[in-house]
Coordinates of C-alpha atoms and ligand atoms in Angstrom, one line a residue:
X16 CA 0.5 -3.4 41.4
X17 CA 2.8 -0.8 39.0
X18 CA 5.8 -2.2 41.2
X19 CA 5.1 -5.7 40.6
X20 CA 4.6 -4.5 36.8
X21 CA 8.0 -3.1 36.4
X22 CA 9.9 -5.6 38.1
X23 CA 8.1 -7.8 35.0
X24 CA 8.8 -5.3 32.6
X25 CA 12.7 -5.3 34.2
X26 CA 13.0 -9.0 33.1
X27 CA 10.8 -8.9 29.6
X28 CA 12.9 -5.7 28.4
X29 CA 15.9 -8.2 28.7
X30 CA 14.3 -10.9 26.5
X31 CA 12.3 -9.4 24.3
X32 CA 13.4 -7.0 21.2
X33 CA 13.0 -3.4 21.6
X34 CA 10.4 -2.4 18.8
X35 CA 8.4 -5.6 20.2
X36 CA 8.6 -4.5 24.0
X37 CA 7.9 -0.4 22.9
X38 CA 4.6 -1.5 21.0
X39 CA 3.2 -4.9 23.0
X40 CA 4.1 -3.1 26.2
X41 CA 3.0 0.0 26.0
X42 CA -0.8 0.5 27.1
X43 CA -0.4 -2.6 29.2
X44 CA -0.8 -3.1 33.0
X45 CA -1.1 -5.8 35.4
X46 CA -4.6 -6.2 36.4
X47 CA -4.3 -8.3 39.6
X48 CA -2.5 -10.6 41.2
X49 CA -4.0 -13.0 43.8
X50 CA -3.5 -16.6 44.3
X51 CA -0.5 -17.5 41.9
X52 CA -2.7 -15.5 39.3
X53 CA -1.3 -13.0 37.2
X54 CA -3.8 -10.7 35.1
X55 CA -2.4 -9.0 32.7
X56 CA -4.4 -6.1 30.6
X57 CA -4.0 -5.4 27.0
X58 CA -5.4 -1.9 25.0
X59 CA -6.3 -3.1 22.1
X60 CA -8.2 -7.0 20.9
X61 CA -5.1 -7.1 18.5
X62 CA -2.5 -7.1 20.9
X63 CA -3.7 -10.0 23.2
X64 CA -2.9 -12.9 20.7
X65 CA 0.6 -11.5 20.3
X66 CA 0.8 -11.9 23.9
X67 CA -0.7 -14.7 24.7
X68 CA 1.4 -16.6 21.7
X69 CA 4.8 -15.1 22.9
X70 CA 4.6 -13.9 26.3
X71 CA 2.6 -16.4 28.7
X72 CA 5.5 -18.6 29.1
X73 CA 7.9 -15.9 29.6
X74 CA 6.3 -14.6 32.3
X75 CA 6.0 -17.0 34.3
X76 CA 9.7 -17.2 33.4
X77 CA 10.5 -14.1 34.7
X78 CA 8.0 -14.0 37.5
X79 CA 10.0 -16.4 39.3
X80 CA 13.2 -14.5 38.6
X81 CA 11.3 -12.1 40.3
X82 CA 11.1 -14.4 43.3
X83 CA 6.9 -14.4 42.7
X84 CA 4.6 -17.4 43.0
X85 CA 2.6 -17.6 39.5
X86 CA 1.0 -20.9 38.6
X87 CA -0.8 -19.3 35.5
X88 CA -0.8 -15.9 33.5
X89 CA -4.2 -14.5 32.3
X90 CA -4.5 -11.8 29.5
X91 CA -7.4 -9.7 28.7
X92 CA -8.3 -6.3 27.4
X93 CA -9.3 -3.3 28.8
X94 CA -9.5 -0.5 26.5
X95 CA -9.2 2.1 29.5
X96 CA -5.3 1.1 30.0
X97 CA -4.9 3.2 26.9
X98 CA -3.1 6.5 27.6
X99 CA -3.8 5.6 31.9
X100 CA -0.6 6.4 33.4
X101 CA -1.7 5.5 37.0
X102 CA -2.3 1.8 35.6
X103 CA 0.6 1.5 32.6
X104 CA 4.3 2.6 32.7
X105 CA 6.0 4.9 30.9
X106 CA 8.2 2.7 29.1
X107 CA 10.3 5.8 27.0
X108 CA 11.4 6.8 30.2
X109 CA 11.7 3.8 32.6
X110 CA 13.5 1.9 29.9
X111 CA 15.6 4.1 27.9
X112 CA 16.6 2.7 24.5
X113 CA 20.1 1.2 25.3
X114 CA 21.6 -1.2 23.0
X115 CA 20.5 -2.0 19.3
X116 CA 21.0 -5.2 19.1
X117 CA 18.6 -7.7 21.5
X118 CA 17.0 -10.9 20.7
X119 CA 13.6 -11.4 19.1
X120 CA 11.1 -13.3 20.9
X121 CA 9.8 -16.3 20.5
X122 CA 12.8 -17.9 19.2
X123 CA 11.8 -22.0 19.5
X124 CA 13.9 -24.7 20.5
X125 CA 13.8 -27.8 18.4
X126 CA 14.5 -30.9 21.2
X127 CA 15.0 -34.4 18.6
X128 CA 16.0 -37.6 19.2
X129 CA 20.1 -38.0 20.5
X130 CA 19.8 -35.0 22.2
X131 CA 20.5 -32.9 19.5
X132 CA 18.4 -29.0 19.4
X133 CA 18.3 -26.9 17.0
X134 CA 18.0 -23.6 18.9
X135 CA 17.9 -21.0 16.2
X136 CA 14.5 -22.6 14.4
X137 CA 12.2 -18.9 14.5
X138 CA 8.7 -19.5 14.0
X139 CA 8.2 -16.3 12.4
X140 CA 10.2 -17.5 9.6
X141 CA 7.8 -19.3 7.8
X142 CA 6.9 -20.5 4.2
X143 CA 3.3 -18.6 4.3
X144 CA 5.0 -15.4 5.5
X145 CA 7.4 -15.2 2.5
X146 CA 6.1 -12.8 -0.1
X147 CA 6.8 -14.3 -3.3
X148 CA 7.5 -11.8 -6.6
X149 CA 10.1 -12.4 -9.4
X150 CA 13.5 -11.9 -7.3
X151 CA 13.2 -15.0 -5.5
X152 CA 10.4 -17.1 -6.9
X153 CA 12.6 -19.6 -8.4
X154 CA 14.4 -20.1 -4.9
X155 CA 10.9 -20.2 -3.4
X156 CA 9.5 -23.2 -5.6
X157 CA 12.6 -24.8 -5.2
X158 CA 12.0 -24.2 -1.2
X159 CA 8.4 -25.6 -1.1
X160 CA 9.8 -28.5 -3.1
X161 CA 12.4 -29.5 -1.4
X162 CA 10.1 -29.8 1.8
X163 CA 7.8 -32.2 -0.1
X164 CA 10.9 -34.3 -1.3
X165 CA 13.6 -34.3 1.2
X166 CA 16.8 -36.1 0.2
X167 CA 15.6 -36.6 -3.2
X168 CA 14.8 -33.9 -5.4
X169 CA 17.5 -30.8 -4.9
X170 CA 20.4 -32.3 -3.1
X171 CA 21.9 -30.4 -2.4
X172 CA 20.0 -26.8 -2.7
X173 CA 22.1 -23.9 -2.9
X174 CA 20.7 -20.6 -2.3
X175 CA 22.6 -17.5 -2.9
X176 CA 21.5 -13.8 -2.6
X177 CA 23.1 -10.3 -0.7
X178 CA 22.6 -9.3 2.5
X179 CA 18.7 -9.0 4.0
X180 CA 17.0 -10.3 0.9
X181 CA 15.6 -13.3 2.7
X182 CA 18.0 -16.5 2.9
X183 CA 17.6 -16.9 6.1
X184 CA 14.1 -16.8 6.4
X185 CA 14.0 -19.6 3.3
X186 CA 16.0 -21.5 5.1
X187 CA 14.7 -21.4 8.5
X188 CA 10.9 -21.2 6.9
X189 CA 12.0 -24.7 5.1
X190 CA 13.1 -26.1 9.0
X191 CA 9.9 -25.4 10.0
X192 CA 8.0 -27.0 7.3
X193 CA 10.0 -30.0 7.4
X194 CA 9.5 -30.0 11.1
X195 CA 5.8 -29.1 10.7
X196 CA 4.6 -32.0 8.5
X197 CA 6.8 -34.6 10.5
X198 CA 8.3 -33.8 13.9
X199 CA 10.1 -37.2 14.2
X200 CA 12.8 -35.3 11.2
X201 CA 15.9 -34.2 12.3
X202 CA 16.8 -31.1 11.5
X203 CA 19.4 -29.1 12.1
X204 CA 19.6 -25.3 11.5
X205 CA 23.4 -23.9 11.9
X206 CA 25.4 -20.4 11.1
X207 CA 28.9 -21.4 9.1
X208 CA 30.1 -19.5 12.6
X209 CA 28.6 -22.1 14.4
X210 CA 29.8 -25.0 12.8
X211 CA 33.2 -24.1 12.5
X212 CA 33.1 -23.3 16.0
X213 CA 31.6 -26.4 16.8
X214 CA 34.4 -27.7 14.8
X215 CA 37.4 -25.6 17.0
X216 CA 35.7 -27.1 20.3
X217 CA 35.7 -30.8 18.9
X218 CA 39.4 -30.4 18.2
X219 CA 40.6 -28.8 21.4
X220 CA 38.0 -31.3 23.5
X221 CA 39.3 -34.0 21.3
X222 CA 36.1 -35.4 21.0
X223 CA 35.6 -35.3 17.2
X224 CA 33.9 -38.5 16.5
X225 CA 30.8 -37.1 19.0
X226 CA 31.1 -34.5 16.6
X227 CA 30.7 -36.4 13.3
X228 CA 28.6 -38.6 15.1
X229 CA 25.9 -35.7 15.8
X230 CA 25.7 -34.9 12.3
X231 CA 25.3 -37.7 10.9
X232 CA 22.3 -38.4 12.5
X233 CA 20.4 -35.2 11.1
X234 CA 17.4 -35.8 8.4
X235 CA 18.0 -31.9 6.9
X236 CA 20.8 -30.1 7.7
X237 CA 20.9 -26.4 6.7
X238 CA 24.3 -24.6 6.8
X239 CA 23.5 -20.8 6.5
X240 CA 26.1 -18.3 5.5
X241 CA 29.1 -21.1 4.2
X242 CA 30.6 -18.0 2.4
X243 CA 31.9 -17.8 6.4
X244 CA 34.4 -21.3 5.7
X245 CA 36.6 -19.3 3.3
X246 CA 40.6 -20.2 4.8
X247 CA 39.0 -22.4 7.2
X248 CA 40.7 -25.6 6.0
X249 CA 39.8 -27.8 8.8
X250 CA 36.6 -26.6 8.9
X251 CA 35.9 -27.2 4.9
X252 CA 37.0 -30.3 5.9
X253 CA 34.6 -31.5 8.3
X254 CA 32.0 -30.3 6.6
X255 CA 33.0 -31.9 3.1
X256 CA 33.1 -35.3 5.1
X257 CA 29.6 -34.9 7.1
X258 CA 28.2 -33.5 3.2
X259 CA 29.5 -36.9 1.8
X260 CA 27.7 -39.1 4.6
X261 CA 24.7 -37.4 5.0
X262 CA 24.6 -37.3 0.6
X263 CA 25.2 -40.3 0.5
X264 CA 22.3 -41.6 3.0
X265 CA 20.0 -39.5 1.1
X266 CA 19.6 -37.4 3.8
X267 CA 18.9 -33.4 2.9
X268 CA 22.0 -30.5 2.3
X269 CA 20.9 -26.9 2.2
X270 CA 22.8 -24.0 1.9
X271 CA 23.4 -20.3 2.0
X272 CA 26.0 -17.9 0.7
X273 CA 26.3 -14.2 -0.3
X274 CA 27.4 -15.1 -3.2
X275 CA 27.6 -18.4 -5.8
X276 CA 29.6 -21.5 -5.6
X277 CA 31.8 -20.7 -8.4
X278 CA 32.6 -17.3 -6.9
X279 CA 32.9 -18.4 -3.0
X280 CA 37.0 -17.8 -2.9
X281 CA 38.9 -19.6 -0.7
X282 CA 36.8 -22.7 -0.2
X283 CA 38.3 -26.1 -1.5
X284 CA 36.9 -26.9 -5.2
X285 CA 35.7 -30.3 -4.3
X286 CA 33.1 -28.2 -1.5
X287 CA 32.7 -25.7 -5.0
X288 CA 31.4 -28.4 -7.5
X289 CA 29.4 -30.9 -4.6
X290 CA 27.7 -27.2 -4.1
X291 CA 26.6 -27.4 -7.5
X292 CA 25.5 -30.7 -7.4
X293 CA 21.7 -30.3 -6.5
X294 CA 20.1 -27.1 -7.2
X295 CA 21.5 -23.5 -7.1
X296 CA 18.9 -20.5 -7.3
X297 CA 19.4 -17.0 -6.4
X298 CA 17.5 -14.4 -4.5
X299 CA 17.8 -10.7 -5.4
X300 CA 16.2 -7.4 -4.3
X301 CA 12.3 -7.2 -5.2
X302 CA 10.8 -4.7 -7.4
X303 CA 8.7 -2.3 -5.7
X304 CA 5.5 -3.7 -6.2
X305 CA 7.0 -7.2 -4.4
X306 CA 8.8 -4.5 -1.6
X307 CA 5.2 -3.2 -1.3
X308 CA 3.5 -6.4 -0.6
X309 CA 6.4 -7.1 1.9
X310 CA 6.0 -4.3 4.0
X311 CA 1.7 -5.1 3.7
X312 CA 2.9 -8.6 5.4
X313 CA 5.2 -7.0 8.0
X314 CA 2.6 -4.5 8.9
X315 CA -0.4 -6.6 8.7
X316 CA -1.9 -5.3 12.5
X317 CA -1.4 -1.6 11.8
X318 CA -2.4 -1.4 7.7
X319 CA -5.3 0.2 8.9
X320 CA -3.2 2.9 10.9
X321 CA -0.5 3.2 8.5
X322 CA -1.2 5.5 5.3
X323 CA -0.9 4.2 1.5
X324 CA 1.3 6.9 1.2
X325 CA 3.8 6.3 4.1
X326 CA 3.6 2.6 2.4
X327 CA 4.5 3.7 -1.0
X328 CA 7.3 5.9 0.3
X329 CA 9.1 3.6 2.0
X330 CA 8.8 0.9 -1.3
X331 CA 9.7 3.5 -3.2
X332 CA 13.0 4.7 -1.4
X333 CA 14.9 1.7 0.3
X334 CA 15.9 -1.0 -1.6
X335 CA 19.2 -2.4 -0.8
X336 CA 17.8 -4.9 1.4
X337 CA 14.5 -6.2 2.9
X338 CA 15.7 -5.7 6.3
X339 CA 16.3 -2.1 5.8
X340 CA 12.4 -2.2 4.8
X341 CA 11.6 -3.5 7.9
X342 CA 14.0 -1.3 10.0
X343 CA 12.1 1.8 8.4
X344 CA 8.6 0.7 9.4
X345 CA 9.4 -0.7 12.9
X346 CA 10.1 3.1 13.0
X347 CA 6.8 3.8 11.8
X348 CA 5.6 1.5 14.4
X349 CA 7.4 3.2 16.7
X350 CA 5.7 6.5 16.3
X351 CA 2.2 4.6 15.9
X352 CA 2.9 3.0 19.2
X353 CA 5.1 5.9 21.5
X354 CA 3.9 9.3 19.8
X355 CA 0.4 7.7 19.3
X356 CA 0.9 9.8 15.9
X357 CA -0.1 8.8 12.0
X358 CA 2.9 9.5 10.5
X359 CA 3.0 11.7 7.6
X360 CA 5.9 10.9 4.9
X361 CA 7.3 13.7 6.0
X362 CA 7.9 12.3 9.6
X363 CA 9.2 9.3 8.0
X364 CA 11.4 11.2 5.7
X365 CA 12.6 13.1 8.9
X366 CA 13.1 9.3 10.9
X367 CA 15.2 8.3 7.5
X368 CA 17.7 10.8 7.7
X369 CA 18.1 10.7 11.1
X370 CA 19.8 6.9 10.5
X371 CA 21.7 7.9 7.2
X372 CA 19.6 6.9 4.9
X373 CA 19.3 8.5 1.4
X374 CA 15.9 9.9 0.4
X375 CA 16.2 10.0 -3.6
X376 CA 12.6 10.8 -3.7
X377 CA 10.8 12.7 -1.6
X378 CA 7.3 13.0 -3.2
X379 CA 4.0 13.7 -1.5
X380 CA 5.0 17.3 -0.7
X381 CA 2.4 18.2 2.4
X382 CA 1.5 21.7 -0.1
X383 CA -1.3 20.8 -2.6
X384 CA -1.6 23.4 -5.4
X385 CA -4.0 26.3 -5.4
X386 CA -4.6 26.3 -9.5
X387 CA -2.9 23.1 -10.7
X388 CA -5.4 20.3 -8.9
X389 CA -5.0 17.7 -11.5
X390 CA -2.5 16.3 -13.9
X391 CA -3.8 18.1 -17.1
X392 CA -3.5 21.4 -15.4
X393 CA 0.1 20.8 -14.2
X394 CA 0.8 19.9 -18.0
X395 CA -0.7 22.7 -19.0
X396 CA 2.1 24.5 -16.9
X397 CA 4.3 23.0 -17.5
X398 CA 3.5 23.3 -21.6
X399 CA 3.0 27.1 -21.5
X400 CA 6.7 27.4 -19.5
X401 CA 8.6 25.5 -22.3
X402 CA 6.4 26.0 -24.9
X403 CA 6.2 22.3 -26.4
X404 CA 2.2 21.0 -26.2
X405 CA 0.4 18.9 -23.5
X406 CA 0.5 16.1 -26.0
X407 CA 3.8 16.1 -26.4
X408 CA 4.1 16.0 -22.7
X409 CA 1.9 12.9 -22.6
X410 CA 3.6 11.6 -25.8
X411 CA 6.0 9.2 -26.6
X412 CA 8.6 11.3 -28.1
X413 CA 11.8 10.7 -26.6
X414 CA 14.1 14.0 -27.8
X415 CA 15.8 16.4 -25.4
X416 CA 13.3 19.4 -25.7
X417 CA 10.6 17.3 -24.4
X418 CA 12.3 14.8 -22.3
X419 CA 12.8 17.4 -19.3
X420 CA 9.4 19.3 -19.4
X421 CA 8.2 15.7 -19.4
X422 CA 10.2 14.9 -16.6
X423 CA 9.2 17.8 -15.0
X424 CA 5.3 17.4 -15.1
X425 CA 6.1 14.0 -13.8
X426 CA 7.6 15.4 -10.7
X427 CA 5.4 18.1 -9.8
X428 CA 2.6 15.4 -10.1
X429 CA 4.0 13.2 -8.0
X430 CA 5.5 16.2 -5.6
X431 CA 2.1 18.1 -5.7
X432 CA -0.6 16.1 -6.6
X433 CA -0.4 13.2 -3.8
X434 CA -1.0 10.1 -6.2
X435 CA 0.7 7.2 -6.7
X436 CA 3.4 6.4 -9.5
X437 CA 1.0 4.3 -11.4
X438 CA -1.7 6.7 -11.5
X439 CA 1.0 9.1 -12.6
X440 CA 2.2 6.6 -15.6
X441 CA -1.5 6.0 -16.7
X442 CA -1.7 9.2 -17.5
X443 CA 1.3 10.2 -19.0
X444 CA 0.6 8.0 -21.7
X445 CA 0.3 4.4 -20.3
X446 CA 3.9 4.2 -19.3
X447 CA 4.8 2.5 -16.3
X448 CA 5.6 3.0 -12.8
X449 CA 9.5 2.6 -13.2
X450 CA 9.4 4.8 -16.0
X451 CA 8.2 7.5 -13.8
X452 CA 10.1 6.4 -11.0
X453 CA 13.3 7.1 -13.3
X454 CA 12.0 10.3 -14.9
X455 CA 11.8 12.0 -11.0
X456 CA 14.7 10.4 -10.0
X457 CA 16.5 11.6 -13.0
X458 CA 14.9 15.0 -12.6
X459 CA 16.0 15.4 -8.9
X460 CA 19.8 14.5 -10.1
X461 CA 19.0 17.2 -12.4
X462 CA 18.3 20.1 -9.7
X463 CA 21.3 19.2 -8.0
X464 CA 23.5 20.4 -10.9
X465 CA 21.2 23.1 -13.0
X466 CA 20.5 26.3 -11.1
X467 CA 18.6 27.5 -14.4
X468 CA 16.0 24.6 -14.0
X469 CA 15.7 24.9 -10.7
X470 CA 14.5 28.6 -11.3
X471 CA 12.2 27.1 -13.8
X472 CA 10.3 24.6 -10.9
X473 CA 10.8 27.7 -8.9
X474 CA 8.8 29.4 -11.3
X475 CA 6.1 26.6 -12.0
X476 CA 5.8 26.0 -8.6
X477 CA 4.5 29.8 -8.0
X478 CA 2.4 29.4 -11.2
X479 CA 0.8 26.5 -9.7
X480 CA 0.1 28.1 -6.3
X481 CA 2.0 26.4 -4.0
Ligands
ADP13 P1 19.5 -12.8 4.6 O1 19.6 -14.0 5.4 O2 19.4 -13.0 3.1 O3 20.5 -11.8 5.0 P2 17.0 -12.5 6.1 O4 16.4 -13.8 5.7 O5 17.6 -12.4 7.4 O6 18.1 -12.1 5.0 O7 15.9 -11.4 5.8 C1 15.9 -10.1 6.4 C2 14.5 -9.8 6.8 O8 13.7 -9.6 5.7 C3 13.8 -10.9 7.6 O9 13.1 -10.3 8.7 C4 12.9 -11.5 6.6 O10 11.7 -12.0 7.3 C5 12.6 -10.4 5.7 N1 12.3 -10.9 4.3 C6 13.2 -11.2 3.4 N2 12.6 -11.6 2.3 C7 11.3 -11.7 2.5 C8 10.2 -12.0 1.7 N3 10.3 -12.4 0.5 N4 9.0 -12.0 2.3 C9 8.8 -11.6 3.6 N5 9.9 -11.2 4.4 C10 11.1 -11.2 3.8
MG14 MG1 21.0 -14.6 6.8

């Protein structure tokens, strides 16, 4: 049976992505296998829908790579897999980590009249599954709308936004929804890269009018990424031609770029001002309470597993881009799933350096003080070392002399006393969270330049008892 299993696993580890295979994998085993009948077993309850939703047709894929006869795949669960290594596999060291880059599952294929697919649809990248906050909300309404009222009410839409802040997923969550509330609409999803290699193959073919012919046809037609057309004159013009036809049906534009029409360089200014002729909204990085609620979405199966803490940590210390959020807690998952292990922040902290990544806060020291168990007391502290009163600490007074021992209560709250940044700004005087946020990052730039107040935390630190 385990040899039947890996030669499975051989094939799925191709397909599927690696933090996907490493976690839905792990503490699974084929059950039996008797008359064209694969059972598969699961650990946990929450696993089996992931499985049965992604990887039923897969295996039956792959089991006839295999050169086996399967006319149907059954999953079920069966808790005793957990942690059996006689019935599961060791997948850290059968199938060592190799390449980064891998597909995701579950990648759909959209077949529509002519023969035309839109391969690159993702169901995962839907409207419901986009966490909504200030950054993008604008881009998201105009979204939701444009699904209601194709061709007619922002045509076309422009979104705009940096890297891993969600454009994609808008756009490819807007396919879906279109697709969704009528599969008889056309639509086509493409990369600028595509296109304009679509574009270099109709040339050399010499088959261009297939070419304008396809996309003409299309009832939404989303163009991801167009800051990619820049210099690619034959390209822009292709694409300024199937704009005007499919505008001028009243059939829906969308597009994407890194940055907006007025500042796309090299890209033809009649392309430039028919960008701007619908709707243009931007998408930027989310506060931390929105990159909060975006990791609580991305780790909805293992919230219960995962501490508040860990959560806040990560919120707290990437934002450059929402795919960097989720790249940190697939390593979280990661250690959930392989180490069997609640992380501490600490562990993530560790995980975060070990891929670059700069840790401006650390907070949530694993030490709790001896004597200083709550914020007065730290104050206290704090207000004896520098001699300025709690009150002031608390206050709102904003000179020098009270700025840093403010600052510095701040931190060894958040460092020492475990709670989060809002708890921290209630206290000191109703502020809120960014205001604390900048007071310990500003204090931690601080300790990098002043040996004198590091002696002083030094000092605080033993006063407190940690
Ligand atoms: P872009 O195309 O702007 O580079 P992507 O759309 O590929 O970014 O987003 C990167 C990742 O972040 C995706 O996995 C996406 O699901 C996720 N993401 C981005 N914005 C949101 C959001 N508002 N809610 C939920 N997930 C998001
Ligand atoms: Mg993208």
């Amino acid at each position: 049976m385990t040899d039947i299993w890996i030669r499975l696993l051989t094939e799925m580890e191709k397909t599927v992505s690696r933090p996907y295979f490493v976690t839905y994998f792990k503490d699974a085993g084929l059950l039996s296998y008797n008359n064209g009948i694969l059972i598969i077993g699961v650990a946990r309850p929450m696993y089996l829908q992931w499985h049965e939703h992604n990887t039923k047709d897969l295996f039956l894929e792959v089991a006839q790579k295999q050169g086996l006869t399967v006319t149907d795949v059954i999953f079920q669960v069966d808790s005793t897999l957990e942690g059996d290594k006689s019935r599961t596999v060791n997948l850290a060291s059968h199938f060592p980590e190799k390449t980064k880059t891998r597909k995701l599952p579950g990648k759909q294929e959209v077949k529509t009249r002519d023969g035309l697919t839109s391969k690159i649809l993702n169901p995962k990248y839907t409207l419901d599954s986009f966490i909504v906050g200030g950054n993008n909300q604008l881009a998201f309404a105009a979204a939701t709308a444009v699904t209601k009222n194709l061709g007619t009410k922002f045509n076309p839409l422009f979104i705009y936004g940096g890297v891993g802040l969600g454009k994609t997923h808008l756009l490819q969550a807007i396919g879906n929804e279109v697709h969704a509330l009528d599969p008889g609409k056309l639509v086509i999803y493409v990369t600028s890269e595509t296109f304009t290699n679509e574009v270099v193959e109709a040339i050399s073919k010499r088959n261009m009018n297939a070419f304008r012919r396809r996309y003409r046809f299309v009832d939404l037609l989303i163009i991801d990424d167009v800051q990619f057309f820049a210099g690619k004159d034959r390209t822009q013009e292709e694409f300024f031609h199937t704009f005007n036809a499919l505008h001028e049906a009243g059939k829906q534009v969308i597009i994407s770029s890194d940055r907006s029409p007025k500042e796309l360089e090299l890209i033809e200014s009649r392309i430039v001002s028919r960008c701007e002729w619908g709707m243009t909204v931007d998408v930027k990085m989310p506060d931390y309470e929105t990159r909060l609620a975006i990791l609580y979405e991305k780790a909805k199966t293992y919230r219960s597993l995962i501490s508040p803490d860990v959560f806040e940590f990560i919120a707290f210390n990437v934002h450059n881009s929402i795919r960097e959020l989720e790249g940190v807690l697939m390593q979280v998952v990661a250690m959930i799933e392989l180490e069997n292990k609640t992380p501490t922040v600490e562990d993530v902290a560790t995980a975060m350096k070990k891929l670059n990544k700069k840790i401006e806060f650390q907070g949530f020291n694993s030490h709790t003080p001896v004597l200083a168990k709550d914020m007065q007391t730290v104050c206290e502290f704090v207000s004896n070392h520098f001699n300025v009163m709690v009150s002031e600490i608390t206050g709102a007074k904003r000179n020098r002399e009270i700025m840093v021992p403010r600052q510095v209560s701040m931190y060894l709250c958040k460092q020492y006393l475990h709670l989060s940044l809002k708890k921290i700004g209630q206290f000191f005087g109703g502020r809120d969270h960014t205001s604390v946020m900048h007071a310990v990052k500003k204090l931690e730039s601080l300790l990098k330049k002043d040996p004198l107040l590091k002696k002083d935390i030094e000092h605080l630190k033993q006063e407190m008892g940690v």
